[in-house]
Coordinates of C-alpha atoms and ligand atoms in Angstrom, one line a residue:
X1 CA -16.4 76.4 72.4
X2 CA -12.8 76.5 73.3
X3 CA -10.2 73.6 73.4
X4 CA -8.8 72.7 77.0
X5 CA -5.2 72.9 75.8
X6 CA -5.8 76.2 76.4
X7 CA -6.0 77.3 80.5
X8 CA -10.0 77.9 81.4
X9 CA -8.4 81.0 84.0
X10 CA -6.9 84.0 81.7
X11 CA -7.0 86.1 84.6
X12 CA -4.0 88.1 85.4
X13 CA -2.0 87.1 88.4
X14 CA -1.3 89.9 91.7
X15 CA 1.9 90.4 90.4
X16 CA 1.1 91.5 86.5
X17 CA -1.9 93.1 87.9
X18 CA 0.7 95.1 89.9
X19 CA 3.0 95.8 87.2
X20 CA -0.1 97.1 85.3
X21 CA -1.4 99.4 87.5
X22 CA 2.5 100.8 88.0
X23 CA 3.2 100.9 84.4
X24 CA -0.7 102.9 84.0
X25 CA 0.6 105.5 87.0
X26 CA 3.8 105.9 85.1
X27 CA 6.1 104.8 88.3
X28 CA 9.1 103.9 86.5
X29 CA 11.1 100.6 87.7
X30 CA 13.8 98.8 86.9
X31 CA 13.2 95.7 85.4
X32 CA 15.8 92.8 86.6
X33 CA 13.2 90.5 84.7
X34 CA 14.4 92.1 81.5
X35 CA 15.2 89.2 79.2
X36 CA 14.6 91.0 75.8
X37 CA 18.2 91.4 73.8
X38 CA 16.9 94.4 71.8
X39 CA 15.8 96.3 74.8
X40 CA 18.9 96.2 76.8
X41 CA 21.1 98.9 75.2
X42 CA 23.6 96.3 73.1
X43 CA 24.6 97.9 70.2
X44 CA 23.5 96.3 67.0
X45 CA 25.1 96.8 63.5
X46 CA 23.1 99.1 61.9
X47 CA 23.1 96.9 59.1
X48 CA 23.0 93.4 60.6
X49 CA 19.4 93.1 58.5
X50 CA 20.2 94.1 55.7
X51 CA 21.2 90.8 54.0
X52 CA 17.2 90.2 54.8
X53 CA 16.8 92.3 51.5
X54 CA 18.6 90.0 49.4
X55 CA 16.6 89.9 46.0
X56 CA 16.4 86.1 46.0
X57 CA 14.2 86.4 48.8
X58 CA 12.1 87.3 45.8
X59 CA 11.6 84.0 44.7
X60 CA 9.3 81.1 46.7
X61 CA 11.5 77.7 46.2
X62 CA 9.8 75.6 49.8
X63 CA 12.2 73.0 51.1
X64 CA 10.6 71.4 54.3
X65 CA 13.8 71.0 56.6
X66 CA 15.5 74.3 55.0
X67 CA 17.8 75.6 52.4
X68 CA 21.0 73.7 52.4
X69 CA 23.1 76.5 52.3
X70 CA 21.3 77.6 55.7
X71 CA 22.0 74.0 57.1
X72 CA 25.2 74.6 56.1
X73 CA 25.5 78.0 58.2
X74 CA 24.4 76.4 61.2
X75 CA 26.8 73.2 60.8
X76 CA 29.9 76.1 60.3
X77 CA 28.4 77.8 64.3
X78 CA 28.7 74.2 66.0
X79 CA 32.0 74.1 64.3
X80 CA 32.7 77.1 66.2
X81 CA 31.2 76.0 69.4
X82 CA 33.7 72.6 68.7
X83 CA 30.6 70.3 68.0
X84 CA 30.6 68.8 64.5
X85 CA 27.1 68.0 63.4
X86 CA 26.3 67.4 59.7
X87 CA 24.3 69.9 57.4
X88 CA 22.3 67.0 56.6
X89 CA 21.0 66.3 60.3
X90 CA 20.2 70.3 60.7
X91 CA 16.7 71.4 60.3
X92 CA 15.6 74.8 60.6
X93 CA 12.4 76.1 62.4
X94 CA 11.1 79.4 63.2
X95 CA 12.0 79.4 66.6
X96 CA 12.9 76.9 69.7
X97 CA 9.6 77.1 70.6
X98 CA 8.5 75.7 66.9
X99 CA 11.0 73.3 67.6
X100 CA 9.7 72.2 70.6
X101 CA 6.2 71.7 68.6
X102 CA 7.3 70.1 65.9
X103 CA 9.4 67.7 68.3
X104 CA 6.3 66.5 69.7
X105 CA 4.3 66.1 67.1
X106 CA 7.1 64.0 66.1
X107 CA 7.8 62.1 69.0
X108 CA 4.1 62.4 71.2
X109 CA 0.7 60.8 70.8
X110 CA -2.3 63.2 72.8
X111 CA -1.6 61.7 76.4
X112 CA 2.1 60.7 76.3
X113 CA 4.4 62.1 78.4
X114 CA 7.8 64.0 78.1
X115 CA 9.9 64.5 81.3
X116 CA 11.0 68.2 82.2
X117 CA 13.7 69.2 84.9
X118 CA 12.6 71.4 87.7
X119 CA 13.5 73.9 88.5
X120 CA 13.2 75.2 84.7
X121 CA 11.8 77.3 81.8
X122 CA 8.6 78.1 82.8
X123 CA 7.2 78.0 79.0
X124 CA 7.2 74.0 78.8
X125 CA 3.7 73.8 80.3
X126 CA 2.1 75.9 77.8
X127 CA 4.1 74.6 74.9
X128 CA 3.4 70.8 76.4
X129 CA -0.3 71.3 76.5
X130 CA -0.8 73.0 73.8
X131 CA 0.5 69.7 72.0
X132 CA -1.6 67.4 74.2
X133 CA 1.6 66.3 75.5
X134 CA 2.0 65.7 79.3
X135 CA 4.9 67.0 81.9
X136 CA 6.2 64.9 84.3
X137 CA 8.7 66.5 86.5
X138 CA 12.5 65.5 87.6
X139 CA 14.5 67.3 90.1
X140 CA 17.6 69.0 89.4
X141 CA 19.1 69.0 93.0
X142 CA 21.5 71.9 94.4
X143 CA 24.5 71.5 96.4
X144 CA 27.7 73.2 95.9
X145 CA 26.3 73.1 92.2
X146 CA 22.6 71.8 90.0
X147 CA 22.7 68.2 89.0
X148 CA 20.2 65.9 88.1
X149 CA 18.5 63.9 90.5
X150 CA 18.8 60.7 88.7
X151 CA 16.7 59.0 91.6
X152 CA 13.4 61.0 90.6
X153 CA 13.9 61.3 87.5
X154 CA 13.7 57.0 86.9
X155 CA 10.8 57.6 89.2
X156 CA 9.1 59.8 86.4
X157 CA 9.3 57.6 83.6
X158 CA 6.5 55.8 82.6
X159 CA 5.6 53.7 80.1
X160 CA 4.1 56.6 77.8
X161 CA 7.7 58.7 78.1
X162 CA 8.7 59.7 74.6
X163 CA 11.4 62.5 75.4
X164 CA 13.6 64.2 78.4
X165 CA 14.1 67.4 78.3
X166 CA 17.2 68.7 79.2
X167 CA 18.2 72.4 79.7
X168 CA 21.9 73.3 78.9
X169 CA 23.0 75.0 80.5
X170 CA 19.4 76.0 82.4
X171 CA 17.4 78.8 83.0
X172 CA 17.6 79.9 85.3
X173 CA 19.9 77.3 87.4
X174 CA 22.6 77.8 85.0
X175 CA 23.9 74.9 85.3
X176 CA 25.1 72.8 82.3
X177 CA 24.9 69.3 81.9
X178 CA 28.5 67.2 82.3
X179 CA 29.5 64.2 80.0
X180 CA 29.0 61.8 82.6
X181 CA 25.5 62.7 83.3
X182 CA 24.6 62.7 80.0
X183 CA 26.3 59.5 79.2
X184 CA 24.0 58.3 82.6
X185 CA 20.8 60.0 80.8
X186 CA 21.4 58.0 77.9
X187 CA 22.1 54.7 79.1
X188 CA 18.8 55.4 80.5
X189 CA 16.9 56.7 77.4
X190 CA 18.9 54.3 74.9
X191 CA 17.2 50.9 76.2
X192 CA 13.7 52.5 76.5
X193 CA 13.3 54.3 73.5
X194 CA 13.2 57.8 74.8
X195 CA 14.7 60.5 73.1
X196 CA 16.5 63.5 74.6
X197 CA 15.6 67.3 73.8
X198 CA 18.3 69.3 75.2
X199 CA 17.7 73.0 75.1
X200 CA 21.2 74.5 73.7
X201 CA 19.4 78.4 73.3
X202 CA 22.4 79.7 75.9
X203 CA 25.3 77.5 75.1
X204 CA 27.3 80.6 74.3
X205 CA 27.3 81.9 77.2
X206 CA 29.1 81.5 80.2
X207 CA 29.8 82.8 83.4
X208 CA 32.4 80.4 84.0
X209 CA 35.6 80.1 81.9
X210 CA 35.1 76.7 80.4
X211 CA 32.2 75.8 81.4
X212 CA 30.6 75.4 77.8
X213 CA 33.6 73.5 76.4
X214 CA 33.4 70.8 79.6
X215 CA 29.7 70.3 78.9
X216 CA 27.9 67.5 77.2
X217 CA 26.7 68.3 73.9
X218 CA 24.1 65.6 72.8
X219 CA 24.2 66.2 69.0
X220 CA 27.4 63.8 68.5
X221 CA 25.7 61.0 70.3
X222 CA 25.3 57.8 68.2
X223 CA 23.8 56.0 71.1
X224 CA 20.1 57.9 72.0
X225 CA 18.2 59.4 69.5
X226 CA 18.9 63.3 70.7
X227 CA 18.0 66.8 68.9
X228 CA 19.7 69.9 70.1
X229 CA 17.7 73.3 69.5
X230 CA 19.2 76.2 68.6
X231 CA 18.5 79.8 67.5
X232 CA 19.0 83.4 66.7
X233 CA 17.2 84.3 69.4
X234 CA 19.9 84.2 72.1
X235 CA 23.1 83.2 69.8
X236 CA 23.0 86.5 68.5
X237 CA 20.4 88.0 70.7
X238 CA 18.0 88.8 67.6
X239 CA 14.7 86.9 69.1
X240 CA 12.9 89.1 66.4
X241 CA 14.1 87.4 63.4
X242 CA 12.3 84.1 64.7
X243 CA 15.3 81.0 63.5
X244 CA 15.8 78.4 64.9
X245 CA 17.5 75.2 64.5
X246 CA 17.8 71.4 65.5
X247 CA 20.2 69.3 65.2
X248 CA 19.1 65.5 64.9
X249 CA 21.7 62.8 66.6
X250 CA 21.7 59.3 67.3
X251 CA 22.1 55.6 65.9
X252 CA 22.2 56.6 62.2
X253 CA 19.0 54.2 61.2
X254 CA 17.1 56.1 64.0
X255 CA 18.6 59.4 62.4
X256 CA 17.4 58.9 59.2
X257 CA 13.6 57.7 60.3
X258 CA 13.5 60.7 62.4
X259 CA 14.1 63.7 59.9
X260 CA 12.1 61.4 56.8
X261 CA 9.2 62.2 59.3
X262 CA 10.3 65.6 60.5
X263 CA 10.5 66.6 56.7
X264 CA 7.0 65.6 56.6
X265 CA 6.1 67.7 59.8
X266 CA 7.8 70.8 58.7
X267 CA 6.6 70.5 55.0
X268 CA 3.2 70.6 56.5
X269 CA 3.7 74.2 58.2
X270 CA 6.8 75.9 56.1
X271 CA 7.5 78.1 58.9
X272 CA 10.5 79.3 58.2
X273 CA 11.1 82.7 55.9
X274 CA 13.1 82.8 52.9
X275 CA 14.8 86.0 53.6
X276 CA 16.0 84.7 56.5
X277 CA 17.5 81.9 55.1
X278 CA 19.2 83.5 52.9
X279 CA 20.5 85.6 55.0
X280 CA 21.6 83.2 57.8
X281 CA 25.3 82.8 57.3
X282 CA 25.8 86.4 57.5
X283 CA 23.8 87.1 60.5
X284 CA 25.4 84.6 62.3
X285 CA 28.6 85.7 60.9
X286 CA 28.3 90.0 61.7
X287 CA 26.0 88.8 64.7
X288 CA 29.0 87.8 66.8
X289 CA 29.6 91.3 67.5
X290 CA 26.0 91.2 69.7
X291 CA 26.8 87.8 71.2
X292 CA 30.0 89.5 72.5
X293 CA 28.5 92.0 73.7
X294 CA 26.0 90.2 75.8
X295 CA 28.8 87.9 77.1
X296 CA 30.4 90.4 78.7
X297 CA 27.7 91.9 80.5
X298 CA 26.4 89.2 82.1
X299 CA 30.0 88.1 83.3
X300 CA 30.5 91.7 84.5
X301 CA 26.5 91.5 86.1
X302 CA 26.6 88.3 87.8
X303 CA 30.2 89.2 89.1
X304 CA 28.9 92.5 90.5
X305 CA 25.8 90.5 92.2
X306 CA 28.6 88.4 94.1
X307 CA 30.1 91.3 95.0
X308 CA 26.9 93.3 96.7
X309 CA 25.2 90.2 98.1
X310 CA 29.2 88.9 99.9
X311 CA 28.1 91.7 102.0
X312 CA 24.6 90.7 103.0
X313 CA 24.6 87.4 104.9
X314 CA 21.4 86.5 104.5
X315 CA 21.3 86.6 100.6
X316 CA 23.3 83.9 98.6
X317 CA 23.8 84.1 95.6
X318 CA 24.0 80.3 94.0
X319 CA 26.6 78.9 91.9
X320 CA 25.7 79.5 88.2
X321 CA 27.9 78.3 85.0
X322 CA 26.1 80.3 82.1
X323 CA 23.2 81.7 80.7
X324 CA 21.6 84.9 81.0
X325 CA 19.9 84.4 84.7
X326 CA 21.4 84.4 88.4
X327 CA 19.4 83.0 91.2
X328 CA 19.7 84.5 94.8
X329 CA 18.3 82.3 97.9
X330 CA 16.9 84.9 100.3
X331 CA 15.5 84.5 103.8
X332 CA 11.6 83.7 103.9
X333 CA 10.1 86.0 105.9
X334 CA 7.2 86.3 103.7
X335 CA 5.8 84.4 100.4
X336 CA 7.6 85.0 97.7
X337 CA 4.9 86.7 95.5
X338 CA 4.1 89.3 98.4
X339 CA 8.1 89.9 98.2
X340 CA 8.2 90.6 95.0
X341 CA 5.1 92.7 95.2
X342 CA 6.9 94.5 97.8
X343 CA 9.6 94.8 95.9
X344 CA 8.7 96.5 93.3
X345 CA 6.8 99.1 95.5
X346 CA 10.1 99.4 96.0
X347 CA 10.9 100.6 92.2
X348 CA 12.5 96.8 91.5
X349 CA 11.1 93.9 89.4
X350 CA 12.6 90.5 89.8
X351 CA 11.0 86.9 89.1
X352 CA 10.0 84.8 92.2
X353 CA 11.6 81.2 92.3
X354 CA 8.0 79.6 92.6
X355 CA 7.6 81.4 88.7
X356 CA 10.5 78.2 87.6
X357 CA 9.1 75.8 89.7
X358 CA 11.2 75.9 92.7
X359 CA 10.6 73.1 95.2
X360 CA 10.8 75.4 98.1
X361 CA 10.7 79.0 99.1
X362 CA 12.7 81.8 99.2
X363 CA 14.5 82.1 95.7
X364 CA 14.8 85.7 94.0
X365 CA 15.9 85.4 90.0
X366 CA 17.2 88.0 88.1
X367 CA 18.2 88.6 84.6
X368 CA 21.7 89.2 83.8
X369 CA 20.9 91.3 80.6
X370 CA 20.3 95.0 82.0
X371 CA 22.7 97.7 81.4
X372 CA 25.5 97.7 84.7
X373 CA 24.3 100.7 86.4
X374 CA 20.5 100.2 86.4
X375 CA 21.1 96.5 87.0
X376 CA 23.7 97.3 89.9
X377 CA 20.7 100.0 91.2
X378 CA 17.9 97.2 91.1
X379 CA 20.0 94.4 92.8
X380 CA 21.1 97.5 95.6
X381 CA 17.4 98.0 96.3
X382 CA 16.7 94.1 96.3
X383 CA 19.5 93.7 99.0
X384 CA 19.0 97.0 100.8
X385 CA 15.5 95.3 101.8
X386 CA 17.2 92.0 103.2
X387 CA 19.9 94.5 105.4
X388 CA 16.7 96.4 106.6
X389 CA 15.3 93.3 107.8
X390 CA 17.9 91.9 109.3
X391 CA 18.6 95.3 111.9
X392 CA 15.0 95.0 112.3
X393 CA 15.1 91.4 113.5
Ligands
PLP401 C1 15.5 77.8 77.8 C2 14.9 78.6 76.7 N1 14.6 78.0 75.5 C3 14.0 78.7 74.5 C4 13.7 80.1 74.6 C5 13.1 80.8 73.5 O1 13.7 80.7 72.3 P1 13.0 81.2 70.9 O2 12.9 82.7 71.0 O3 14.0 80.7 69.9 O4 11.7 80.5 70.8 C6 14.0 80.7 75.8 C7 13.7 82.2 76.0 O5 13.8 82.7 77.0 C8 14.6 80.0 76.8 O6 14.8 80.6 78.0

């Protein structure tokens, strides 16, 4: 009776089976998984909704790419990130992951492909299939730091590629992409008609000091056909209040074909809320306070994580230039899943590597998000285990 976009095996896996049966004994654990803004002690405005109340919010007046004046709120945060992007070229959606949807129904016939980096964002293969789109893997390859393997990912084109996908920076490598290998991407997509979707959700957010401002932004390209997604979501860490944003860049005859057919997409779902367009300047204005908030923690997590794992020499903890995620490489002495099973026996959650499509085992990823002490306490159990085994050895 049921489509095949959706997976014929629902069954739990070990590890939420596990978590399950923890959760249903009451064994607290601490949760270096935890990617949720509004459940990671950040103090909010109490206010920060309010302007959700606004009495024009009262009045239905649909327009299919969004209310200029929103537009207009999400040109003035580029401006603030340095990127100038026209209102005109902004559209609002729900979420990124509306975004991605309404991307492909743009871009994708059933059967095309779009190309995704590994490792990444575990969500692309629902959000793929559940647009009859297909994935085609490229490598992102690690050295002193992640860059794309442009070797495999010419491999993965095919004849059917409509889009790359592009993570920046990416979770959980956090790695951003540089000017030059986006100028590289382009030169290939230009010439082949493939567009480029790059994933901006945690461009705020770095864990090196310029790491954001050296990055390449695809928005102002006028070469490649290119839409930059944006939100709420992690900007101001308010995932709750579902908007999100692309920005559409390119050749300008490409541009305007694009969103005439994008206005027809959206006008077909009108996903987005008027309340929260009307109240999007001001909670991306009063939201900064959050985004603050959440860019120091990680900067003071992922330091702290150096610091612990510098004195375990079996753990490394890889190079990472933003986002919310860090990504230690541990010793394999088992699979990962029975690791992190193990693990949280241990009273510690963290996300194997295999969960982002790691080529290779042993790779332990942890959000940066939890509050210093509990997130210090998990990552001190998660190391203690590697010392144990080591004076065992
Ligand atoms: C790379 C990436 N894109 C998008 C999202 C989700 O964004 P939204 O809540 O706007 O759909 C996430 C959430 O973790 C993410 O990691």
């Amino acid at each position: 009776m049921f489509s095949s976009r959706i997976p014929a095996n629902l069954a739990p896996n070990r590890l939420t089976e596990a978590l399950r049966a923890r959760r249903a004994r009451g064994e607290p654990f601490i949760d270096l998984t935890e990617s949720n803004p509004t459940r990671a002690g950040f103090e909010y405005p109490p206010d920060l909704l309010a302007p959700l109340g606004d009495g024009r919010g009262l009045r239905y007046e649909p327009l299919p790419l969004g209310a200029m004046d929103a537009r207009r709120a999400v040109a003035a945060d580029y401006e603030r990130q340095g990127v100038t992007v026209p209102p005109e070229r902004i559209a609002l959606t729900a979420s990124t992951s509306d975004s991605y949807s309404l991307l492909f129904k743009l871009l994708a016939d059933a059967g095309d492909d779009v190309l995704v980096p590994r490792p990444s964002y575990p969500l692309f293969d629902h959000l793929t299939r559940l647009d009859l789109v297909v994935t085609r893997d490229y490598d992102l390859d690690v050295h002193s730091s992640w860059s794309i393997d442009f070797a495999s990912l010419e491999r993965a084109i095919t004849p059917r590629t409509r889009a790359v996908l592009v993570v920046n920076p990416n979770n959980p490598t956090g790695s951003f992409i540089s000017r030059d290998e986006l100028d590289r991407l382009a030169a290939i997509c230009a010439p082949r008609d493939i567009a480029i979707i790059a994933d901006e959700v945690f461009a705020d957010y770095e864990l090196e000091p310029g790491a954001a401002s050296r990055a390449g932004r695809v928005s102002t390209r006028t070469d490649v056909l290119s839409f930059a997604l944006g939100g709420l979501s992690k900007s101001v860490g308010l995932p709750q209040v579902k908007l999100g944003w692309m920005a559409v860049g390119g050749p300008d005859r490409l541009v305007a074909d694009a969103i005439a057919r994008l206005e027809l997409v959206c006008d077909t779902y009108l996903a987005v809320s008027t309340p929260v367009q009307l109240a999007a300047a001001e909670l991306l204005g009063c939201g900064a306070s959050v985004r603050r908030q959440i860019g120091s923690r990680i900067v003071s997590n992922y330091r702290a994580l150096q610091a612990a794992a510098a004195g375990v020499p079996s753990c490394r903890v890889l190079r990472s230039e933003g986002g919310w995620y860090a990504v230690v490489q541990v010793p394999s002495f088992e699979p990962e899943e029975d690791l992190v099973l193990r693990l949280l026996a241990d009273g510690v959650l963290t996300h194997p590597g295999y969960f982002f499509d790691f080529p290779r085992e042993s790779f332990l990823i942890v959000s940066l998000l939890p509050p210093e002490a509990s997130f210090a306490d998990g990552v001190s159990r998660v190391l203690r285990h590697f010392d144990r085994k080591a004076s065992e050895a």
